[in-house]
XYZ file of N, CA and C in Angstrom:
441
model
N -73.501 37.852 -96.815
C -73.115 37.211 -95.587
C -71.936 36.284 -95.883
N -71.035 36.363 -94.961
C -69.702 35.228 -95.144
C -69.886 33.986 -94.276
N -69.916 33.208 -95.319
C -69.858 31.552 -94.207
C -68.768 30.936 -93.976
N -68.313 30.038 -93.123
C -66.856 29.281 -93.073
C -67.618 27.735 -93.888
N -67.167 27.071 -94.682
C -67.000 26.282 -95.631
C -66.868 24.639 -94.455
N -68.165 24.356 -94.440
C -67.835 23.494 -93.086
C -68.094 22.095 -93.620
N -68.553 21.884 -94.937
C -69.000 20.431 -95.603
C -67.851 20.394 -96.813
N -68.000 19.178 -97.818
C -67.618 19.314 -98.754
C -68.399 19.628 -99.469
N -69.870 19.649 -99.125
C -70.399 20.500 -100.254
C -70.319 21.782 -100.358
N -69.864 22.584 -99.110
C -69.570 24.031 -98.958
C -68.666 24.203 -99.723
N -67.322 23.515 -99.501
C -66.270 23.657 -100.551
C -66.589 23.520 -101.953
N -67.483 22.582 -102.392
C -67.202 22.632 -104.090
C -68.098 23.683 -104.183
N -68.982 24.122 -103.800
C -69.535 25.800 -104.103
C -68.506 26.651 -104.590
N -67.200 26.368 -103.835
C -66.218 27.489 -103.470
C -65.106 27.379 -104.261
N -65.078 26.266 -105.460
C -64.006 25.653 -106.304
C -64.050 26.280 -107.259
N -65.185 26.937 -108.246
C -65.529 27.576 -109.625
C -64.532 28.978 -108.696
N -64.859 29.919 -107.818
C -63.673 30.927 -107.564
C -62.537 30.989 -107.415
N -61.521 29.442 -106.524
C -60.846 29.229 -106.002
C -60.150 29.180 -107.255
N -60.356 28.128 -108.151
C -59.550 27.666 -109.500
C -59.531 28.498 -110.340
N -60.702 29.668 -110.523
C -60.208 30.720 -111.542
C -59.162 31.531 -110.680
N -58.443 31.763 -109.616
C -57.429 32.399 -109.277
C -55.709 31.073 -109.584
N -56.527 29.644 -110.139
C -55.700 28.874 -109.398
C -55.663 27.617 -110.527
N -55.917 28.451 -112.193
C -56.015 27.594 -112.774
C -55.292 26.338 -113.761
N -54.033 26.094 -112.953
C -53.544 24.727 -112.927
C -53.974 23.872 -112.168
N -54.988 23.959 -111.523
C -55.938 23.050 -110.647
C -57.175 22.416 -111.700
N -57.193 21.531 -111.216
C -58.828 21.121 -111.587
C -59.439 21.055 -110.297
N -60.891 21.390 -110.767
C -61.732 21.351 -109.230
C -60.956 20.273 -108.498
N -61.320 18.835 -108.922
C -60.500 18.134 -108.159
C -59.384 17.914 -107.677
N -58.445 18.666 -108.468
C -57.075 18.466 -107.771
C -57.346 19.552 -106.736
N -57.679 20.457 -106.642
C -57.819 21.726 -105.828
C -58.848 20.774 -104.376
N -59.632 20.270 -105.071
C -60.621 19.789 -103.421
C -59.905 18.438 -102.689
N -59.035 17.947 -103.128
C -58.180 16.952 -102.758
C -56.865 17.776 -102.401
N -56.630 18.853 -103.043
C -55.415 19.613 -102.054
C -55.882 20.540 -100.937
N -57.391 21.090 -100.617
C -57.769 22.113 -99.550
C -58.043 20.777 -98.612
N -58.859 19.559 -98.822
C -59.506 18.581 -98.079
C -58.034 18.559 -96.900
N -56.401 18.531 -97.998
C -54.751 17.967 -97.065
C -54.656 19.272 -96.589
N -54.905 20.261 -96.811
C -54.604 21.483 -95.752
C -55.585 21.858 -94.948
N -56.374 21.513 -95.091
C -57.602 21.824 -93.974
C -57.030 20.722 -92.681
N -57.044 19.221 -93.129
C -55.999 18.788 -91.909
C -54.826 18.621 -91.648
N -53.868 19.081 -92.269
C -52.414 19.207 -92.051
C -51.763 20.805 -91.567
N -52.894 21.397 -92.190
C -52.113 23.112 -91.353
C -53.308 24.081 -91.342
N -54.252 23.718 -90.694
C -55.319 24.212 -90.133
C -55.862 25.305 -90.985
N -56.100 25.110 -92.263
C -56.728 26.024 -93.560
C -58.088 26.167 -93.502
N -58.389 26.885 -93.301
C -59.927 27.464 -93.584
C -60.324 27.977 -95.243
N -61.465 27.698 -95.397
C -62.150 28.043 -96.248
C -63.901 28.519 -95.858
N -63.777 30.552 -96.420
C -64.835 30.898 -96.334
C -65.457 31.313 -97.689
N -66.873 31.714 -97.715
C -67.263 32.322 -98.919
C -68.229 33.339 -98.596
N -68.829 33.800 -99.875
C -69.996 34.946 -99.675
C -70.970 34.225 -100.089
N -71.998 34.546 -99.050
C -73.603 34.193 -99.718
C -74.652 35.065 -99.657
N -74.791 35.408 -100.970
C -75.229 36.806 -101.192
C -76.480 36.966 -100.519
N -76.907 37.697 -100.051
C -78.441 38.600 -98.966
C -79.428 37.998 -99.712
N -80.408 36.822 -99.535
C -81.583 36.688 -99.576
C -81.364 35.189 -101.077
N -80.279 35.067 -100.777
C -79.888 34.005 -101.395
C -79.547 32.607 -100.955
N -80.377 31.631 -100.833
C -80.163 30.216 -100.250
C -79.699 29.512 -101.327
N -78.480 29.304 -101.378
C -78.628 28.215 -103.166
C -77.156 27.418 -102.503
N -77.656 26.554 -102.043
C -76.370 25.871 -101.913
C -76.019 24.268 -102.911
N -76.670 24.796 -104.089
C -76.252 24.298 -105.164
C -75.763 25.225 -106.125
N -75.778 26.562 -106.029
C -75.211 27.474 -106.932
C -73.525 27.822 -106.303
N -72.547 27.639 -107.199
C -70.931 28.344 -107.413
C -71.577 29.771 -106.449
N -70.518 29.589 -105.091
C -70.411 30.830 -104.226
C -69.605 32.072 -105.488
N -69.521 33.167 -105.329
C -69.143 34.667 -106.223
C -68.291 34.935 -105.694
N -67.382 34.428 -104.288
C -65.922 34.486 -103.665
C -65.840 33.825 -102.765
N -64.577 33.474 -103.059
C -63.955 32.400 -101.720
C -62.353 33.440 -101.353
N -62.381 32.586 -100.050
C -61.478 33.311 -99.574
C -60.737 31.766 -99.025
N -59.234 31.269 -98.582
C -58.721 30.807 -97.924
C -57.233 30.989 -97.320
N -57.791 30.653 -95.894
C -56.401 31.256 -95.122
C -56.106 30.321 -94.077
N -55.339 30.366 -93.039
C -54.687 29.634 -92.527
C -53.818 30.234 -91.698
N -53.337 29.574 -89.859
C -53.248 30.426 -88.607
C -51.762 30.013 -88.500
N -51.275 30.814 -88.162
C -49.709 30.758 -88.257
C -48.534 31.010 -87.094
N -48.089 30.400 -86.548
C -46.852 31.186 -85.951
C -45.761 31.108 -86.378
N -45.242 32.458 -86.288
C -43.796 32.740 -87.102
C -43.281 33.701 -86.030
N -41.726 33.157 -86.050
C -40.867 34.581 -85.205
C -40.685 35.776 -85.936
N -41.048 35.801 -86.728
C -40.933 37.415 -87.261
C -42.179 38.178 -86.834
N -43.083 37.627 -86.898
C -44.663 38.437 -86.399
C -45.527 37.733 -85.264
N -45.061 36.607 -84.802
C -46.325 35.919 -83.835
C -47.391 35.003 -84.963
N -48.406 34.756 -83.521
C -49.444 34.609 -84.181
C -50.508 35.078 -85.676
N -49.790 34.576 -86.727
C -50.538 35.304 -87.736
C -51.751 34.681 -88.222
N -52.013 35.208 -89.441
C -53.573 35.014 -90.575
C -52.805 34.873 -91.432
N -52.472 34.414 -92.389
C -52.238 33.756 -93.584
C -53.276 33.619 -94.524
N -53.548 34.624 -95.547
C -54.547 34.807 -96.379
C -53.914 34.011 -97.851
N -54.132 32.456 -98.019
C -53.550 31.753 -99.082
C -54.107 32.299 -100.577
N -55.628 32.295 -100.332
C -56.202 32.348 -101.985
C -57.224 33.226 -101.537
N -57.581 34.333 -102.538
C -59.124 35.233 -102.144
C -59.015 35.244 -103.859
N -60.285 35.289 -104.361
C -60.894 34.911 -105.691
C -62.124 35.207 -105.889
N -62.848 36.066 -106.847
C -64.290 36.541 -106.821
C -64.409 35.732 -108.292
N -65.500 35.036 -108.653
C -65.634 34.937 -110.578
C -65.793 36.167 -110.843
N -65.326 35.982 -112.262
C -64.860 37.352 -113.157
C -66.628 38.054 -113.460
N -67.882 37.250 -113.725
C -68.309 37.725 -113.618
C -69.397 38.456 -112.193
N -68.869 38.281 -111.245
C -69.264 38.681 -109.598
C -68.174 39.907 -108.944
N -67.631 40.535 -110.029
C -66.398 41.351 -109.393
C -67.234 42.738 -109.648
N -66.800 43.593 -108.275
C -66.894 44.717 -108.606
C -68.666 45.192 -107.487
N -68.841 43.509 -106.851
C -69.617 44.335 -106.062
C -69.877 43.985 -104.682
N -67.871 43.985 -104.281
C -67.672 43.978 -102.723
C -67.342 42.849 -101.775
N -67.449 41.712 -102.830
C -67.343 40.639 -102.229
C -66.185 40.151 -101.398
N -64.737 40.607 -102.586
C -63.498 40.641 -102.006
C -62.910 40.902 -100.427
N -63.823 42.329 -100.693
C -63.624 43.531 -99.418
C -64.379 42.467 -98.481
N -65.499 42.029 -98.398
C -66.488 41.479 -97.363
C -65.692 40.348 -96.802
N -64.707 39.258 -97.608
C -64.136 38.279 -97.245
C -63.067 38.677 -96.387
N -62.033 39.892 -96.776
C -60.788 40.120 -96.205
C -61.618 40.879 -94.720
N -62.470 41.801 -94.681
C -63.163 42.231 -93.743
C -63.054 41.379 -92.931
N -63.937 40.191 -93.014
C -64.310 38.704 -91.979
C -63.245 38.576 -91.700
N -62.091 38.163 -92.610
C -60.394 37.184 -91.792
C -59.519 37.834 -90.958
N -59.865 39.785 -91.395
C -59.624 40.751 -90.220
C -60.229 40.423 -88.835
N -61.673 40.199 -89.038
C -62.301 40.263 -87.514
C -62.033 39.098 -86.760
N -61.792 38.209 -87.846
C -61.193 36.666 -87.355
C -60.128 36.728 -87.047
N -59.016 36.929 -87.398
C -57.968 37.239 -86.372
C -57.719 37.873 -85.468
N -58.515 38.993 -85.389
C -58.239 39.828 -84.052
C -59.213 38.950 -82.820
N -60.268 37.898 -83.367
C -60.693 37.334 -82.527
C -60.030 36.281 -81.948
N -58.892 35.588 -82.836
C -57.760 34.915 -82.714
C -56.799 35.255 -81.993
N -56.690 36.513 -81.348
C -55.622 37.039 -80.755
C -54.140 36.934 -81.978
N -54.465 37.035 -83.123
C -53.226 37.344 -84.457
C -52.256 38.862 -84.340
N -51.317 38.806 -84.348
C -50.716 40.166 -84.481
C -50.770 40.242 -85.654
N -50.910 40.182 -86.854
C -50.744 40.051 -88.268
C -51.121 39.726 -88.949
N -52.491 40.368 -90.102
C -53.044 39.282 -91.802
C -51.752 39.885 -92.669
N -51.294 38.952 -93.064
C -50.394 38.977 -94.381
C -51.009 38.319 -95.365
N -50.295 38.019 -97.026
C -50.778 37.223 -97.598
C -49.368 38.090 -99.019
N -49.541 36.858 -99.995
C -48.943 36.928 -101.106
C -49.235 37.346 -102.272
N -48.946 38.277 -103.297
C -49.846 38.560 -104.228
C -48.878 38.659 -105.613
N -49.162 38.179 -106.895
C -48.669 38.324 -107.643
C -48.128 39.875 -108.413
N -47.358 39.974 -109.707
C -46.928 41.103 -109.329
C -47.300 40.911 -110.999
N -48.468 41.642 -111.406
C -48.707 41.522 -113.224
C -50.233 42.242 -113.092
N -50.513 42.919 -114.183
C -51.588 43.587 -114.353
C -52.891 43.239 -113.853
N -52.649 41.951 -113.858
C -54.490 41.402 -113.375
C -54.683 41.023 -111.768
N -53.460 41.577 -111.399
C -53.151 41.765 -110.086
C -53.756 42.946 -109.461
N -53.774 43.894 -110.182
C -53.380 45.684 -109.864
C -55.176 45.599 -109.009
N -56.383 45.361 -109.610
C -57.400 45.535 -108.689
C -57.327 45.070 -106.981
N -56.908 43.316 -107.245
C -56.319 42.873 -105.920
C -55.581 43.971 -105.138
N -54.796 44.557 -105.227
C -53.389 45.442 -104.781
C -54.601 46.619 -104.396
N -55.230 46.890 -105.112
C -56.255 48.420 -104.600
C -56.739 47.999 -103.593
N -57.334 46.833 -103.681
C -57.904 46.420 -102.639
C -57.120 46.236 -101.169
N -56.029 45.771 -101.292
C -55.425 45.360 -99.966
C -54.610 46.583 -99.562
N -54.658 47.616 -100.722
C -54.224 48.656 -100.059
C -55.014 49.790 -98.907
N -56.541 49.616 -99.447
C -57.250 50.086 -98.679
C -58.063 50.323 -98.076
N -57.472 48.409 -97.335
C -57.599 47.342 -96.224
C -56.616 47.743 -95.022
N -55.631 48.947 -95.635
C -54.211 49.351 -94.542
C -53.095 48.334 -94.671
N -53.411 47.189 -95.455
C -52.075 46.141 -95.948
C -51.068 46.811 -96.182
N -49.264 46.797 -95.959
C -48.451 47.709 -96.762
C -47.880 46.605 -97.256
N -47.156 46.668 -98.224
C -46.127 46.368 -98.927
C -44.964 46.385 -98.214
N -44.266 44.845 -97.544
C -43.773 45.126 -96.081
C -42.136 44.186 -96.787
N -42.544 43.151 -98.143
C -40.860 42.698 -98.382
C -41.264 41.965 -99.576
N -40.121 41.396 -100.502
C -40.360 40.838 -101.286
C -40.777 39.434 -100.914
N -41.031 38.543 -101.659
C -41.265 36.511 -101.695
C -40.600 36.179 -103.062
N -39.836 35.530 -101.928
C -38.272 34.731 -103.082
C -39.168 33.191 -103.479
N -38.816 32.585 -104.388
C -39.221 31.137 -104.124
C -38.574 30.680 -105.625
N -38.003 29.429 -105.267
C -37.106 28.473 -105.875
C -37.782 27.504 -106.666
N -38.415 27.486 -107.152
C -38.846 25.743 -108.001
C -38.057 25.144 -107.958
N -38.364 23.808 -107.556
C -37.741 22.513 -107.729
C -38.766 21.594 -108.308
Protein backbone atom coordinates (compact mmCIF):
# COMPACT_ATOMS: atom_id res chain seq x y z
CA UNK A 1 0.00 0.00 0.00
CA UNK A 2 1.34 3.66 -0.77
CA UNK A 3 0.94 6.33 1.90
CA UNK A 4 1.52 10.19 1.47
CA UNK A 5 4.16 11.01 4.29
CA UNK A 6 1.91 13.32 6.43
CA UNK A 7 4.08 13.53 9.93
CA UNK A 8 7.64 13.86 10.49
CA UNK A 9 7.63 10.69 11.66
CA UNK A 10 6.34 9.46 8.24
CA UNK A 11 9.23 11.17 6.72
CA UNK A 12 12.13 9.80 8.76
CA UNK A 13 10.71 6.24 7.87
CA UNK A 14 11.33 7.53 4.38
CA UNK A 15 15.06 8.98 4.88
CA UNK A 16 17.11 5.40 5.04
CA UNK A 17 15.60 5.26 0.97
CA UNK A 18 15.65 8.81 0.14
CA UNK A 19 19.55 9.23 1.15
CA UNK A 20 20.67 6.00 -0.33
CA UNK A 21 19.61 7.61 -3.78
CA UNK A 22 20.94 10.96 -2.22
CA UNK A 23 23.99 10.22 -0.42
CA UNK A 24 25.58 13.60 0.18
CA UNK A 25 22.75 14.08 2.52
CA UNK A 26 22.62 13.10 5.98
CA UNK A 27 19.24 12.05 7.21
CA UNK A 28 19.25 15.36 8.63
CA UNK A 29 20.33 17.50 6.13
CA UNK A 30 17.83 15.70 3.79
CA UNK A 31 14.74 16.14 6.57
CA UNK A 32 15.59 19.82 7.01
CA UNK A 33 15.77 20.15 3.13
CA UNK A 34 12.19 18.04 2.28
CA UNK A 35 10.61 19.82 5.75
CA UNK A 36 11.83 23.68 2.99
CA UNK A 37 10.24 22.03 0.02
CA UNK A 38 7.32 20.61 1.33
CA UNK A 39 6.58 24.45 2.19
CA UNK A 40 8.18 26.42 -0.38
CA UNK A 41 7.15 24.36 -3.62
CA UNK A 42 4.54 22.09 -2.63
CA UNK A 43 6.74 18.61 -2.44
CA UNK A 44 5.20 15.61 -1.48
CA UNK A 45 6.55 12.72 0.01
CA UNK A 46 5.08 9.11 -0.40
CA UNK A 47 6.15 5.57 0.57
CA UNK A 48 5.30 1.81 0.49
CA UNK A 49 3.90 -0.04 3.35
CA UNK A 50 4.16 -3.38 2.71
CA UNK A 51 0.55 -5.70 2.99
CA UNK A 52 0.01 -6.72 6.54
CA UNK A 53 2.73 -4.63 7.81
CA UNK A 54 2.11 -1.88 10.60
CA UNK A 55 5.65 -0.79 11.67
CA UNK A 56 5.82 2.70 11.75
CA UNK A 57 8.99 2.47 13.47
CA UNK A 58 10.58 0.35 10.77
CA UNK A 59 12.72 2.34 7.49
CA UNK A 60 9.75 2.36 4.69
CA UNK A 61 11.55 -0.13 1.39
CA UNK A 62 10.67 3.09 -1.00
CA UNK A 63 10.06 6.50 -1.07
CA UNK A 64 9.08 8.38 -3.73
CA UNK A 65 9.13 12.45 -3.92
CA UNK A 66 7.56 14.78 -6.27
CA UNK A 67 6.20 18.00 -6.64
CA UNK A 68 3.20 20.00 -8.89
CA UNK A 69 4.36 22.20 -11.46
CA UNK A 70 3.47 24.70 -14.03
CA UNK A 71 5.59 25.18 -16.92
CA UNK A 72 4.89 26.64 -20.52
CA UNK A 73 6.31 23.92 -22.21
CA UNK A 74 3.81 21.21 -20.76
CA UNK A 75 1.15 22.83 -18.31
CA UNK A 76 0.30 21.53 -15.28
CA UNK A 77 2.92 18.93 -14.43
CA UNK A 78 4.19 16.01 -11.74
CA UNK A 79 7.62 16.46 -11.08
CA UNK A 80 8.99 13.16 -9.86
CA UNK A 81 12.25 14.68 -7.70
CA UNK A 82 13.62 11.41 -5.91
CA UNK A 83 12.12 7.59 -6.18
CA UNK A 84 14.57 5.22 -4.14
CA UNK A 85 13.90 1.52 -2.98
CA UNK A 86 16.91 0.17 -0.21
CA UNK A 87 19.21 -1.96 -2.02
CA UNK A 88 18.09 -4.60 -0.02
CA UNK A 89 13.96 -4.19 -0.89
CA UNK A 90 14.64 -4.01 -4.75
CA UNK A 91 13.26 -6.19 -7.10
CA UNK A 92 9.87 -6.65 -5.56
CA UNK A 93 7.77 -3.81 -7.17
CA UNK A 94 7.93 -1.23 -4.97
CA UNK A 95 9.38 1.33 -7.46
CA UNK A 96 6.62 0.42 -10.04
CA UNK A 97 3.84 0.76 -7.07
CA UNK A 98 5.18 4.39 -6.20
CA UNK A 99 5.43 5.77 -9.90
CA UNK A 100 1.92 3.88 -10.43
CA UNK A 101 0.34 6.15 -7.40
CA UNK A 102 2.06 9.73 -8.79
CA UNK A 103 0.50 8.55 -12.25
CA UNK A 104 -3.00 8.25 -10.69
CA UNK A 105 -2.17 11.36 -8.74
CA UNK A 106 -1.75 13.46 -11.40
CA UNK A 107 -4.29 12.55 -13.61
CA UNK A 108 -6.36 13.22 -10.47
CA UNK A 109 -4.61 16.59 -10.49
CA UNK A 110 -5.74 17.39 -13.81
CA UNK A 111 -1.44 17.22 -14.86
CA UNK A 112 -0.74 16.99 -18.57
CA UNK A 113 2.65 15.50 -17.74
CA UNK A 114 4.93 13.08 -15.03
CA UNK A 115 8.41 13.93 -16.00
CA UNK A 116 11.36 13.51 -13.84
CA UNK A 117 15.32 13.45 -14.12
CA UNK A 118 17.50 10.54 -14.17
CA UNK A 119 21.08 10.05 -14.10
CA UNK A 120 22.95 8.68 -16.96
CA UNK A 121 25.61 5.68 -15.40
CA UNK A 122 25.10 2.03 -14.90
CA UNK A 123 23.29 1.98 -11.61
CA UNK A 124 20.87 3.95 -13.35
CA UNK A 125 20.04 1.34 -16.18
CA UNK A 126 17.29 -0.66 -13.74
CA UNK A 127 15.64 2.89 -12.96
CA UNK A 128 15.53 3.57 -16.96
CA UNK A 129 13.73 -0.13 -17.40
CA UNK A 130 11.54 0.91 -15.22
CA UNK A 131 10.36 4.28 -16.52
CA UNK A 132 10.51 2.87 -19.73
CA UNK A 133 7.78 0.56 -19.13
CA UNK A 134 5.82 3.12 -17.33
CA UNK A 135 5.49 4.67 -21.30
CA UNK A 136 8.10 7.56 -19.99
CA UNK A 137 10.17 8.53 -23.32
CA UNK A 138 13.28 10.01 -23.38
CA UNK A 139 11.92 13.49 -24.49
CA UNK A 140 15.55 16.00 -24.09
CA UNK A 141 18.62 16.34 -22.47
CA UNK A 142 19.19 18.41 -18.58
CA UNK A 143 21.95 20.92 -18.89
CA UNK A 144 22.97 22.22 -15.40
CA UNK A 145 25.81 24.59 -14.42
CA UNK A 146 27.34 24.38 -10.87
CA UNK A 147 28.01 27.30 -9.21
Amino acid sequence: MVKIAQTEADLRRCLPALVTLRPHLSPNEALEQILLLQKEDRYVVAYVEPDGQDSSETAAPAAIGYRYMNLLFSGKTLYIDDLSTLPDQRGKGYASQLVDFVIAEARRAGCTAVTLDSGQNPQRYDAHRLYLNKRFNIVSHHFALKL
